[in-house]
């Protein structure tokens, strides 16, 4: 039984192990998110998740629409039977069941649902909603053990390559770091081989490195305010990169579609999108047929609070079930999608060998909480890395350029600034740089060193990183931005420093997190030797700062920076190789 918090070395080992996961031919599935949290007085003795039920007027205060079955109880065998009949007739392969912890009310209908699913040739898996103790990966282990012992052995539980499938909701993902999730998954794999097939609620590349597949619960944020004819192209743009990434990394690519969304009865002001008479759902399916993911996820079968259900309602009848029955067979007849994307730019074997020779006899210190794409690149290339604890950073005479020729920050936006005394980590990093050390900021989120001990501090400049934040009015070459303020944005390369890049520019990302946090020359110290590697330009030729940069200081210290989304592109290996060449040469 694990009682000790995992060390940074153990987290790094877990990340290395997760990087080797591959699914070459996952089954083609259509699954719907399912909620077993409803209660009615006739069965459970009270209303649960239904409020102010007016059966005569067909209204429920907490439900966008009114179920054909009325305000039912999730434990009612007749309800479960009807749900499975509808699902089977609609071409669903099964349900993703919302699970909230050991022994909770939401767990009670699950055994009966599994039995009914088996009779109807359906599968069930769980949606892991929350971590019992956020920040502590050990608290996840009892939950996973319970699921694997209590539910996974059932014949109707969904398995892929003998691994029980477990979807992990965004809330739970955010309650642990990706490295902590990797450790939890690898710990369970050792206890219950071959482990679980965990599908993370993130479309990011670094999440695809850790989880067995990627998904998102709900694309409503991308669809809000869109007219009917914009739904299909919006969804295609939203999912295309993630599906390609999953194929490249051998992960399971999921694409979630919704008939609509309306939570205005339970939230203020809430979000609402239109069903367009069933047209919105059809456009979602058209996007599915265009992109050809591995799994189609439907949000939802019966989330009545948010108006996303396909379960028959008084307002819409069985329309969405009929649409599902029409499209699901067409999806399953699609030819297999190529599993591996050909990279646009790659390092040759000779380049990798040369880089390894340059680092012989040297060590790269990896600061805690590393999880960016740069970390996985380091592990793949085989450069000499050592995982550091924050106690190592502040230990006397430990953090020196002689011991660590470079330090890598590959975490998100936050770090621990204080261990024994206030800001002793800051002082140790500053002393390391002043002594001639190299700090490479290769983050998994927009701005490294932004949160210090959980509080907004924006200390990147303190460590020689001239990174601009966004402003209410974005200015080219001076600020970052939250969303692109101009058209035709693309990265151009410094060909003198990156001759292997080629001439083609790289378009700015069309989807995902596009918060631009550039390095800006005017924010650097006047005595800095500033070398841009990738600069962002708009269609008018205006420069919006640098996405990759190398900076030397008179002390001999140096810093390098790559904007986190550039690390997810096929050009990342060349950028990273150049920075580590600089660091090894102390150029």
mmCIF file of N, CA and C in Angstrom, residues 43-130:
data_model
loop_
_atom_site.group_PDB
_atom_site.id
_atom_site.type_symbol
_atom_site.label_atom_id
_atom_site.label_comp_id
_atom_site.label_asym_id
_atom_site.label_seq_id
_atom_site.Cartn_x
_atom_site.Cartn_y
_atom_site.Cartn_z
ATOM 1 N N UNK A 43 -39.388 5.453 -5.328
ATOM 2 C CA UNK A 43 -38.309 4.463 -5.253
ATOM 3 C C UNK A 43 -37.291 4.823 -4.168
ATOM 4 N N UNK A 44 -36.800 6.055 -4.185
ATOM 5 C CA UNK A 44 -35.746 6.467 -3.256
ATOM 6 C C UNK A 44 -36.256 7.230 -2.049
ATOM 7 N N UNK A 45 -37.548 7.508 -2.018
ATOM 8 C CA UNK A 45 -38.132 8.188 -0.864
ATOM 9 C C UNK A 45 -38.060 9.696 -0.914
ATOM 10 N N UNK A 46 -37.428 10.253 -1.937
ATOM 11 C CA UNK A 46 -37.341 11.701 -2.060
ATOM 12 C C UNK A 46 -36.898 12.052 -3.475
ATOM 13 N N UNK A 47 -37.085 13.327 -3.820
ATOM 14 C CA UNK A 47 -36.602 13.806 -5.111
ATOM 15 C C UNK A 47 -35.096 14.049 -5.027
ATOM 16 N N UNK A 48 -34.381 13.593 -6.019
ATOM 17 C CA UNK A 48 -32.956 13.864 -6.149
ATOM 18 C C UNK A 48 -32.685 14.326 -7.578
ATOM 19 N N UNK A 49 -32.089 15.480 -7.700
ATOM 20 C CA UNK A 49 -31.760 16.096 -8.991
ATOM 21 C C UNK A 49 -32.991 16.522 -9.791
ATOM 22 N N UNK A 50 -34.156 16.369 -9.253
ATOM 23 C CA UNK A 50 -35.368 16.961 -9.835
ATOM 24 C C UNK A 50 -35.922 17.923 -8.791
ATOM 25 N N UNK A 51 -36.274 19.128 -9.185
ATOM 26 C CA UNK A 51 -36.858 20.077 -8.243
ATOM 27 C C UNK A 51 -38.129 20.674 -8.835
ATOM 28 N N UNK A 52 -39.125 20.872 -7.963
ATOM 29 C CA UNK A 52 -40.408 21.477 -8.357
ATOM 30 C C UNK A 52 -40.991 20.771 -9.591
ATOM 31 N N UNK A 53 -41.218 19.490 -9.436
ATOM 32 C CA UNK A 53 -41.751 18.691 -10.546
ATOM 33 C C UNK A 53 -43.244 18.974 -10.708
ATOM 34 N N UNK A 54 -43.654 19.366 -11.899
ATOM 35 C CA UNK A 54 -45.057 19.601 -12.232
ATOM 36 C C UNK A 54 -45.413 18.660 -13.371
ATOM 37 N N UNK A 55 -45.876 17.452 -12.987
ATOM 38 C CA UNK A 55 -46.163 16.424 -13.994
ATOM 39 C C UNK A 55 -47.318 16.823 -14.911
ATOM 40 N N UNK A 56 -48.261 17.585 -14.377
ATOM 41 C CA UNK A 56 -49.417 17.965 -15.189
ATOM 42 C C UNK A 56 -49.005 18.922 -16.312
ATOM 43 N N UNK A 57 -48.166 19.902 -15.983
ATOM 44 C CA UNK A 57 -47.720 20.874 -16.984
ATOM 45 C C UNK A 57 -46.433 20.440 -17.690
ATOM 46 N N UNK A 58 -45.904 19.289 -17.308
ATOM 47 C CA UNK A 58 -44.677 18.772 -17.909
ATOM 48 C C UNK A 58 -43.512 19.756 -17.734
ATOM 49 N N UNK A 59 -43.294 20.149 -16.489
ATOM 50 C CA UNK A 59 -42.217 21.089 -16.199
ATOM 51 C C UNK A 59 -41.439 20.625 -14.975
ATOM 52 N N UNK A 60 -40.137 20.865 -15.007
ATOM 53 C CA UNK A 60 -39.261 20.594 -13.877
ATOM 54 C C UNK A 60 -38.325 21.795 -13.743
ATOM 55 N N UNK A 61 -38.229 22.334 -12.533
ATOM 56 C CA UNK A 61 -37.467 23.576 -12.341
ATOM 57 C C UNK A 61 -35.998 23.435 -12.699
ATOM 58 N N UNK A 62 -35.434 22.234 -12.538
ATOM 59 C CA UNK A 62 -34.001 22.037 -12.774
ATOM 60 C C UNK A 62 -33.719 21.238 -14.042
ATOM 61 N N UNK A 63 -34.695 21.126 -14.912
ATOM 62 C CA UNK A 63 -34.504 20.385 -16.160
ATOM 63 C C UNK A 63 -34.920 21.261 -17.336
ATOM 64 N N UNK A 64 -34.074 21.324 -18.343
ATOM 65 C CA UNK A 64 -34.371 22.148 -19.507
ATOM 66 C C UNK A 64 -35.605 21.633 -20.242
ATOM 67 N N UNK A 65 -35.707 20.298 -20.359
ATOM 68 C CA UNK A 65 -36.841 19.667 -21.026
ATOM 69 C C UNK A 65 -37.501 18.670 -20.083
ATOM 70 N N UNK A 66 -38.597 18.084 -20.544
ATOM 71 C CA UNK A 66 -39.336 17.142 -19.699
ATOM 72 C C UNK A 66 -39.218 15.741 -20.289
ATOM 73 N N UNK A 67 -38.704 14.774 -19.512
ATOM 74 C CA UNK A 67 -38.523 13.423 -20.051
ATOM 75 C C UNK A 67 -39.854 12.752 -20.413
ATOM 76 N N UNK A 68 -39.845 11.977 -21.467
ATOM 77 C CA UNK A 68 -41.014 11.174 -21.817
ATOM 78 C C UNK A 68 -41.372 10.227 -20.668
ATOM 79 N N UNK A 69 -40.347 9.755 -19.955
ATOM 80 C CA UNK A 69 -40.574 8.865 -18.808
ATOM 81 C C UNK A 69 -40.973 9.618 -17.551
ATOM 82 N N UNK A 70 -41.067 10.934 -17.615
ATOM 83 C CA UNK A 70 -41.353 11.726 -16.430
ATOM 84 C C UNK A 70 -40.112 11.867 -15.569
ATOM 85 N N UNK A 71 -40.287 12.444 -14.374
ATOM 86 C CA UNK A 71 -39.174 12.621 -13.437
ATOM 87 C C UNK A 71 -38.892 11.279 -12.770
ATOM 88 N N UNK A 72 -38.031 10.499 -13.379
ATOM 89 C CA UNK A 72 -37.848 9.096 -12.985
ATOM 90 C C UNK A 72 -36.777 8.937 -11.924
ATOM 91 N N UNK A 73 -36.679 7.692 -11.421
ATOM 92 C CA UNK A 73 -35.646 7.305 -10.466
ATOM 93 C C UNK A 73 -34.633 6.427 -11.182
ATOM 94 N N UNK A 74 -33.354 6.757 -11.049
ATOM 95 C CA UNK A 74 -32.318 6.002 -11.749
ATOM 96 C C UNK A 74 -32.185 4.570 -11.267
ATOM 97 N N UNK A 75 -32.767 4.261 -10.095
ATOM 98 C CA UNK A 75 -32.716 2.895 -9.579
ATOM 99 C C UNK A 75 -33.897 2.041 -10.045
ATOM 100 N N UNK A 76 -34.835 2.622 -10.751
ATOM 101 C CA UNK A 76 -36.020 1.903 -11.204
ATOM 102 C C UNK A 76 -35.630 0.910 -12.304
ATOM 103 N N UNK A 77 -35.840 -0.396 -12.100
ATOM 104 C CA UNK A 77 -35.450 -1.384 -13.123
ATOM 105 C C UNK A 77 -36.124 -1.129 -14.471
ATOM 106 N N UNK A 78 -37.364 -0.643 -14.455
ATOM 107 C CA UNK A 78 -38.059 -0.388 -15.726
ATOM 108 C C UNK A 78 -37.392 0.754 -16.498
ATOM 109 N N UNK A 79 -36.931 1.759 -15.777
ATOM 110 C CA UNK A 79 -36.235 2.878 -16.418
ATOM 111 C C UNK A 79 -34.922 2.402 -17.034
ATOM 112 N N UNK A 80 -34.156 1.649 -16.272
ATOM 113 C CA UNK A 80 -32.878 1.139 -16.775
ATOM 114 C C UNK A 80 -33.093 0.269 -18.007
ATOM 115 N N UNK A 81 -34.117 -0.574 -17.963
ATOM 116 C CA UNK A 81 -34.415 -1.440 -19.101
ATOM 117 C C UNK A 81 -34.771 -0.614 -20.340
ATOM 118 N N UNK A 82 -35.592 0.403 -20.144
ATOM 119 C CA UNK A 82 -35.988 1.237 -21.277
ATOM 120 C C UNK A 82 -34.788 1.996 -21.851
ATOM 121 N N UNK A 83 -33.923 2.506 -20.977
ATOM 122 C CA UNK A 83 -32.736 3.209 -21.451
ATOM 123 C C UNK A 83 -31.861 2.300 -22.314
ATOM 124 N N UNK A 84 -31.679 1.065 -21.873
ATOM 125 C CA UNK A 84 -30.848 0.133 -22.639
ATOM 126 C C UNK A 84 -31.511 -0.236 -23.968
ATOM 127 N N UNK A 85 -32.819 -0.360 -23.977
ATOM 128 C CA UNK A 85 -33.532 -0.646 -25.226
ATOM 129 C C UNK A 85 -33.355 0.501 -26.212
ATOM 130 N N UNK A 86 -33.534 1.720 -25.747
ATOM 131 C CA UNK A 86 -33.358 2.885 -26.614
ATOM 132 C C UNK A 86 -31.922 2.967 -27.141
ATOM 133 N N UNK A 87 -30.960 2.763 -26.240
ATOM 134 C CA UNK A 87 -29.553 2.867 -26.630
ATOM 135 C C UNK A 87 -29.208 1.840 -27.697
ATOM 136 N N UNK A 88 -29.645 0.619 -27.501
ATOM 137 C CA UNK A 88 -29.344 -0.432 -28.470
ATOM 138 C C UNK A 88 -29.984 -0.140 -29.824
ATOM 139 N N UNK A 89 -31.226 0.300 -29.805
ATOM 140 C CA UNK A 89 -31.930 0.593 -31.057
ATOM 141 C C UNK A 89 -31.287 1.766 -31.797
ATOM 142 N N UNK A 90 -30.680 2.690 -31.054
ATOM 143 C CA UNK A 90 -30.056 3.867 -31.666
ATOM 144 C C UNK A 90 -28.644 3.594 -32.180
ATOM 145 N N UNK A 91 -28.126 2.419 -31.931
ATOM 146 C CA UNK A 91 -26.786 2.096 -32.403
ATOM 147 C C UNK A 91 -25.674 2.462 -31.450
ATOM 148 N N UNK A 92 -26.023 2.787 -30.199
ATOM 149 C CA UNK A 92 -24.982 3.047 -29.205
ATOM 150 C C UNK A 92 -24.299 1.737 -28.832
ATOM 151 N N UNK A 93 -23.013 1.851 -28.508
ATOM 152 C CA UNK A 93 -22.278 0.697 -28.000
ATOM 153 C C UNK A 93 -22.280 0.651 -26.480
ATOM 154 N N UNK A 94 -22.606 1.772 -25.844
ATOM 155 C CA UNK A 94 -22.637 1.748 -24.401
ATOM 156 C C UNK A 94 -22.698 3.129 -23.775
ATOM 157 N N UNK A 95 -22.520 3.131 -22.441
ATOM 158 C CA UNK A 95 -22.642 4.343 -21.639
ATOM 159 C C UNK A 95 -21.335 4.646 -20.916
ATOM 160 N N UNK A 96 -21.069 5.937 -20.713
ATOM 161 C CA UNK A 96 -19.997 6.418 -19.832
ATOM 162 C C UNK A 96 -20.697 6.943 -18.585
ATOM 163 N N UNK A 97 -20.606 6.206 -17.501
ATOM 164 C CA UNK A 97 -21.430 6.430 -16.311
ATOM 165 C C UNK A 97 -20.736 7.376 -15.342
ATOM 166 N N UNK A 98 -21.395 8.457 -14.983
ATOM 167 C CA UNK A 98 -20.841 9.462 -14.073
ATOM 168 C C UNK A 98 -20.694 8.880 -12.666
ATOM 169 N N UNK A 99 -19.433 8.814 -12.186
ATOM 170 C CA UNK A 99 -19.134 8.172 -10.895
ATOM 171 C C UNK A 99 -18.474 9.180 -9.970
ATOM 172 N N UNK A 100 -19.012 9.266 -8.731
ATOM 173 C CA UNK A 100 -18.606 10.331 -7.809
ATOM 174 C C UNK A 100 -17.931 9.841 -6.538
ATOM 175 N N UNK A 101 -17.616 8.569 -6.434
ATOM 176 C CA UNK A 101 -16.915 8.099 -5.258
ATOM 177 C C UNK A 101 -17.512 6.820 -4.698
ATOM 178 N N UNK A 102 -16.746 6.207 -3.827
ATOM 179 C CA UNK A 102 -17.122 4.918 -3.261
ATOM 180 C C UNK A 102 -18.350 5.062 -2.366
ATOM 181 N N UNK A 103 -19.393 4.281 -2.650
ATOM 182 C CA UNK A 103 -20.572 4.216 -1.791
ATOM 183 C C UNK A 103 -21.538 5.361 -1.918
ATOM 184 N N UNK A 104 -21.350 6.270 -2.868
ATOM 185 C CA UNK A 104 -22.268 7.380 -3.034
ATOM 186 C C UNK A 104 -23.588 6.951 -3.648
ATOM 187 N N UNK A 105 -24.569 7.842 -3.570
ATOM 188 C CA UNK A 105 -25.884 7.525 -4.137
ATOM 189 C C UNK A 105 -25.773 7.209 -5.625
ATOM 190 N N UNK A 106 -24.893 7.946 -6.317
ATOM 191 C CA UNK A 106 -24.766 7.766 -7.761
ATOM 192 C C UNK A 106 -24.250 6.376 -8.133
ATOM 193 N N UNK A 107 -23.652 5.681 -7.173
ATOM 194 C CA UNK A 107 -23.109 4.346 -7.450
ATOM 195 C C UNK A 107 -24.180 3.257 -7.374
ATOM 196 N N UNK A 108 -25.302 3.538 -6.696
ATOM 197 C CA UNK A 108 -26.294 2.501 -6.431
ATOM 198 C C UNK A 108 -26.890 1.865 -7.678
ATOM 199 N N UNK A 109 -27.231 2.618 -8.728
ATOM 200 C CA UNK A 109 -27.837 1.969 -9.902
ATOM 201 C C UNK A 109 -26.859 1.194 -10.776
ATOM 202 N N UNK A 110 -25.573 1.330 -10.510
ATOM 203 C CA UNK A 110 -24.576 0.803 -11.430
ATOM 204 C C UNK A 110 -24.629 -0.717 -11.602
ATOM 205 N N UNK A 111 -24.724 -1.523 -10.524
ATOM 206 C CA UNK A 111 -24.797 -2.980 -10.741
ATOM 207 C C UNK A 111 -25.987 -3.389 -11.612
ATOM 208 N N UNK A 112 -27.136 -2.774 -11.390
ATOM 209 C CA UNK A 112 -28.313 -3.113 -12.189
ATOM 210 C C UNK A 112 -28.131 -2.671 -13.649
ATOM 211 N N UNK A 113 -27.499 -1.506 -13.848
ATOM 212 C CA UNK A 113 -27.257 -1.052 -15.210
ATOM 213 C C UNK A 113 -26.304 -1.996 -15.942
ATOM 214 N N UNK A 114 -25.269 -2.470 -15.261
ATOM 215 C CA UNK A 114 -24.340 -3.414 -15.882
ATOM 216 C C UNK A 114 -25.056 -4.695 -16.306
ATOM 217 N N UNK A 115 -25.930 -5.203 -15.446
ATOM 218 C CA UNK A 115 -26.672 -6.423 -15.786
ATOM 219 C C UNK A 115 -27.569 -6.192 -16.996
ATOM 220 N N UNK A 116 -28.265 -5.052 -17.014
ATOM 221 C CA UNK A 116 -29.150 -4.752 -18.139
ATOM 222 C C UNK A 116 -28.338 -4.540 -19.415
ATOM 223 N N UNK A 117 -27.211 -3.882 -19.297
ATOM 224 C CA UNK A 117 -26.363 -3.661 -20.469
ATOM 225 C C UNK A 117 -25.897 -4.986 -21.059
ATOM 226 N N UNK A 118 -25.573 -5.930 -20.213
ATOM 227 C CA UNK A 118 -25.152 -7.239 -20.711
ATOM 228 C C UNK A 118 -26.275 -7.911 -21.506
ATOM 229 N N UNK A 119 -27.499 -7.818 -21.019
ATOM 230 C CA UNK A 119 -28.635 -8.431 -21.737
ATOM 231 C C UNK A 119 -28.840 -7.775 -23.108
ATOM 232 N N UNK A 120 -28.556 -6.484 -23.193
ATOM 233 C CA UNK A 120 -28.802 -5.754 -24.440
ATOM 234 C C UNK A 120 -27.540 -5.596 -25.286
ATOM 235 N N UNK A 121 -26.487 -6.332 -24.936
ATOM 236 C CA UNK A 121 -25.224 -6.300 -25.690
ATOM 237 C C UNK A 121 -24.643 -4.889 -25.754
ATOM 238 N N UNK A 122 -24.685 -4.214 -24.627
ATOM 239 C CA UNK A 122 -24.083 -2.900 -24.468
ATOM 240 C C UNK A 122 -22.909 -2.987 -23.496
ATOM 241 N N UNK A 123 -22.081 -1.954 -23.483
ATOM 242 C CA UNK A 123 -20.966 -1.869 -22.551
ATOM 243 C C UNK A 123 -21.120 -0.628 -21.676
ATOM 244 N N UNK A 124 -20.517 -0.668 -20.510
ATOM 245 C CA UNK A 124 -20.542 0.451 -19.573
ATOM 246 C C UNK A 124 -19.115 0.688 -19.078
ATOM 247 N N UNK A 125 -18.728 1.937 -18.962
ATOM 248 C CA UNK A 125 -17.486 2.306 -18.290
ATOM 249 C C UNK A 125 -17.785 3.506 -17.401
ATOM 250 N N UNK A 126 -16.822 3.936 -16.614
ATOM 251 C CA UNK A 126 -17.075 4.998 -15.638
ATOM 252 C C UNK A 126 -16.405 6.311 -16.035
ATOM 253 N N UNK A 127 -17.050 7.391 -15.574
ATOM 254 C CA UNK A 127 -16.503 8.739 -15.724
ATOM 255 C C UNK A 127 -16.037 9.185 -14.343
ATOM 256 N N UNK A 128 -14.721 9.294 -14.163
ATOM 257 C CA UNK A 128 -14.140 9.651 -12.878
ATOM 258 C C UNK A 128 -14.226 11.159 -12.705
ATOM 259 N N UNK A 129 -15.065 11.607 -11.770
ATOM 260 C CA UNK A 129 -15.450 13.016 -11.689
ATOM 261 C C UNK A 129 -14.558 13.886 -10.806
ATOM 262 N N UNK A 130 -13.990 13.316 -9.720
ATOM 263 C CA UNK A 130 -13.237 14.173 -8.802
ATOM 264 C C UNK A 130 -12.228 13.358 -8.000
#
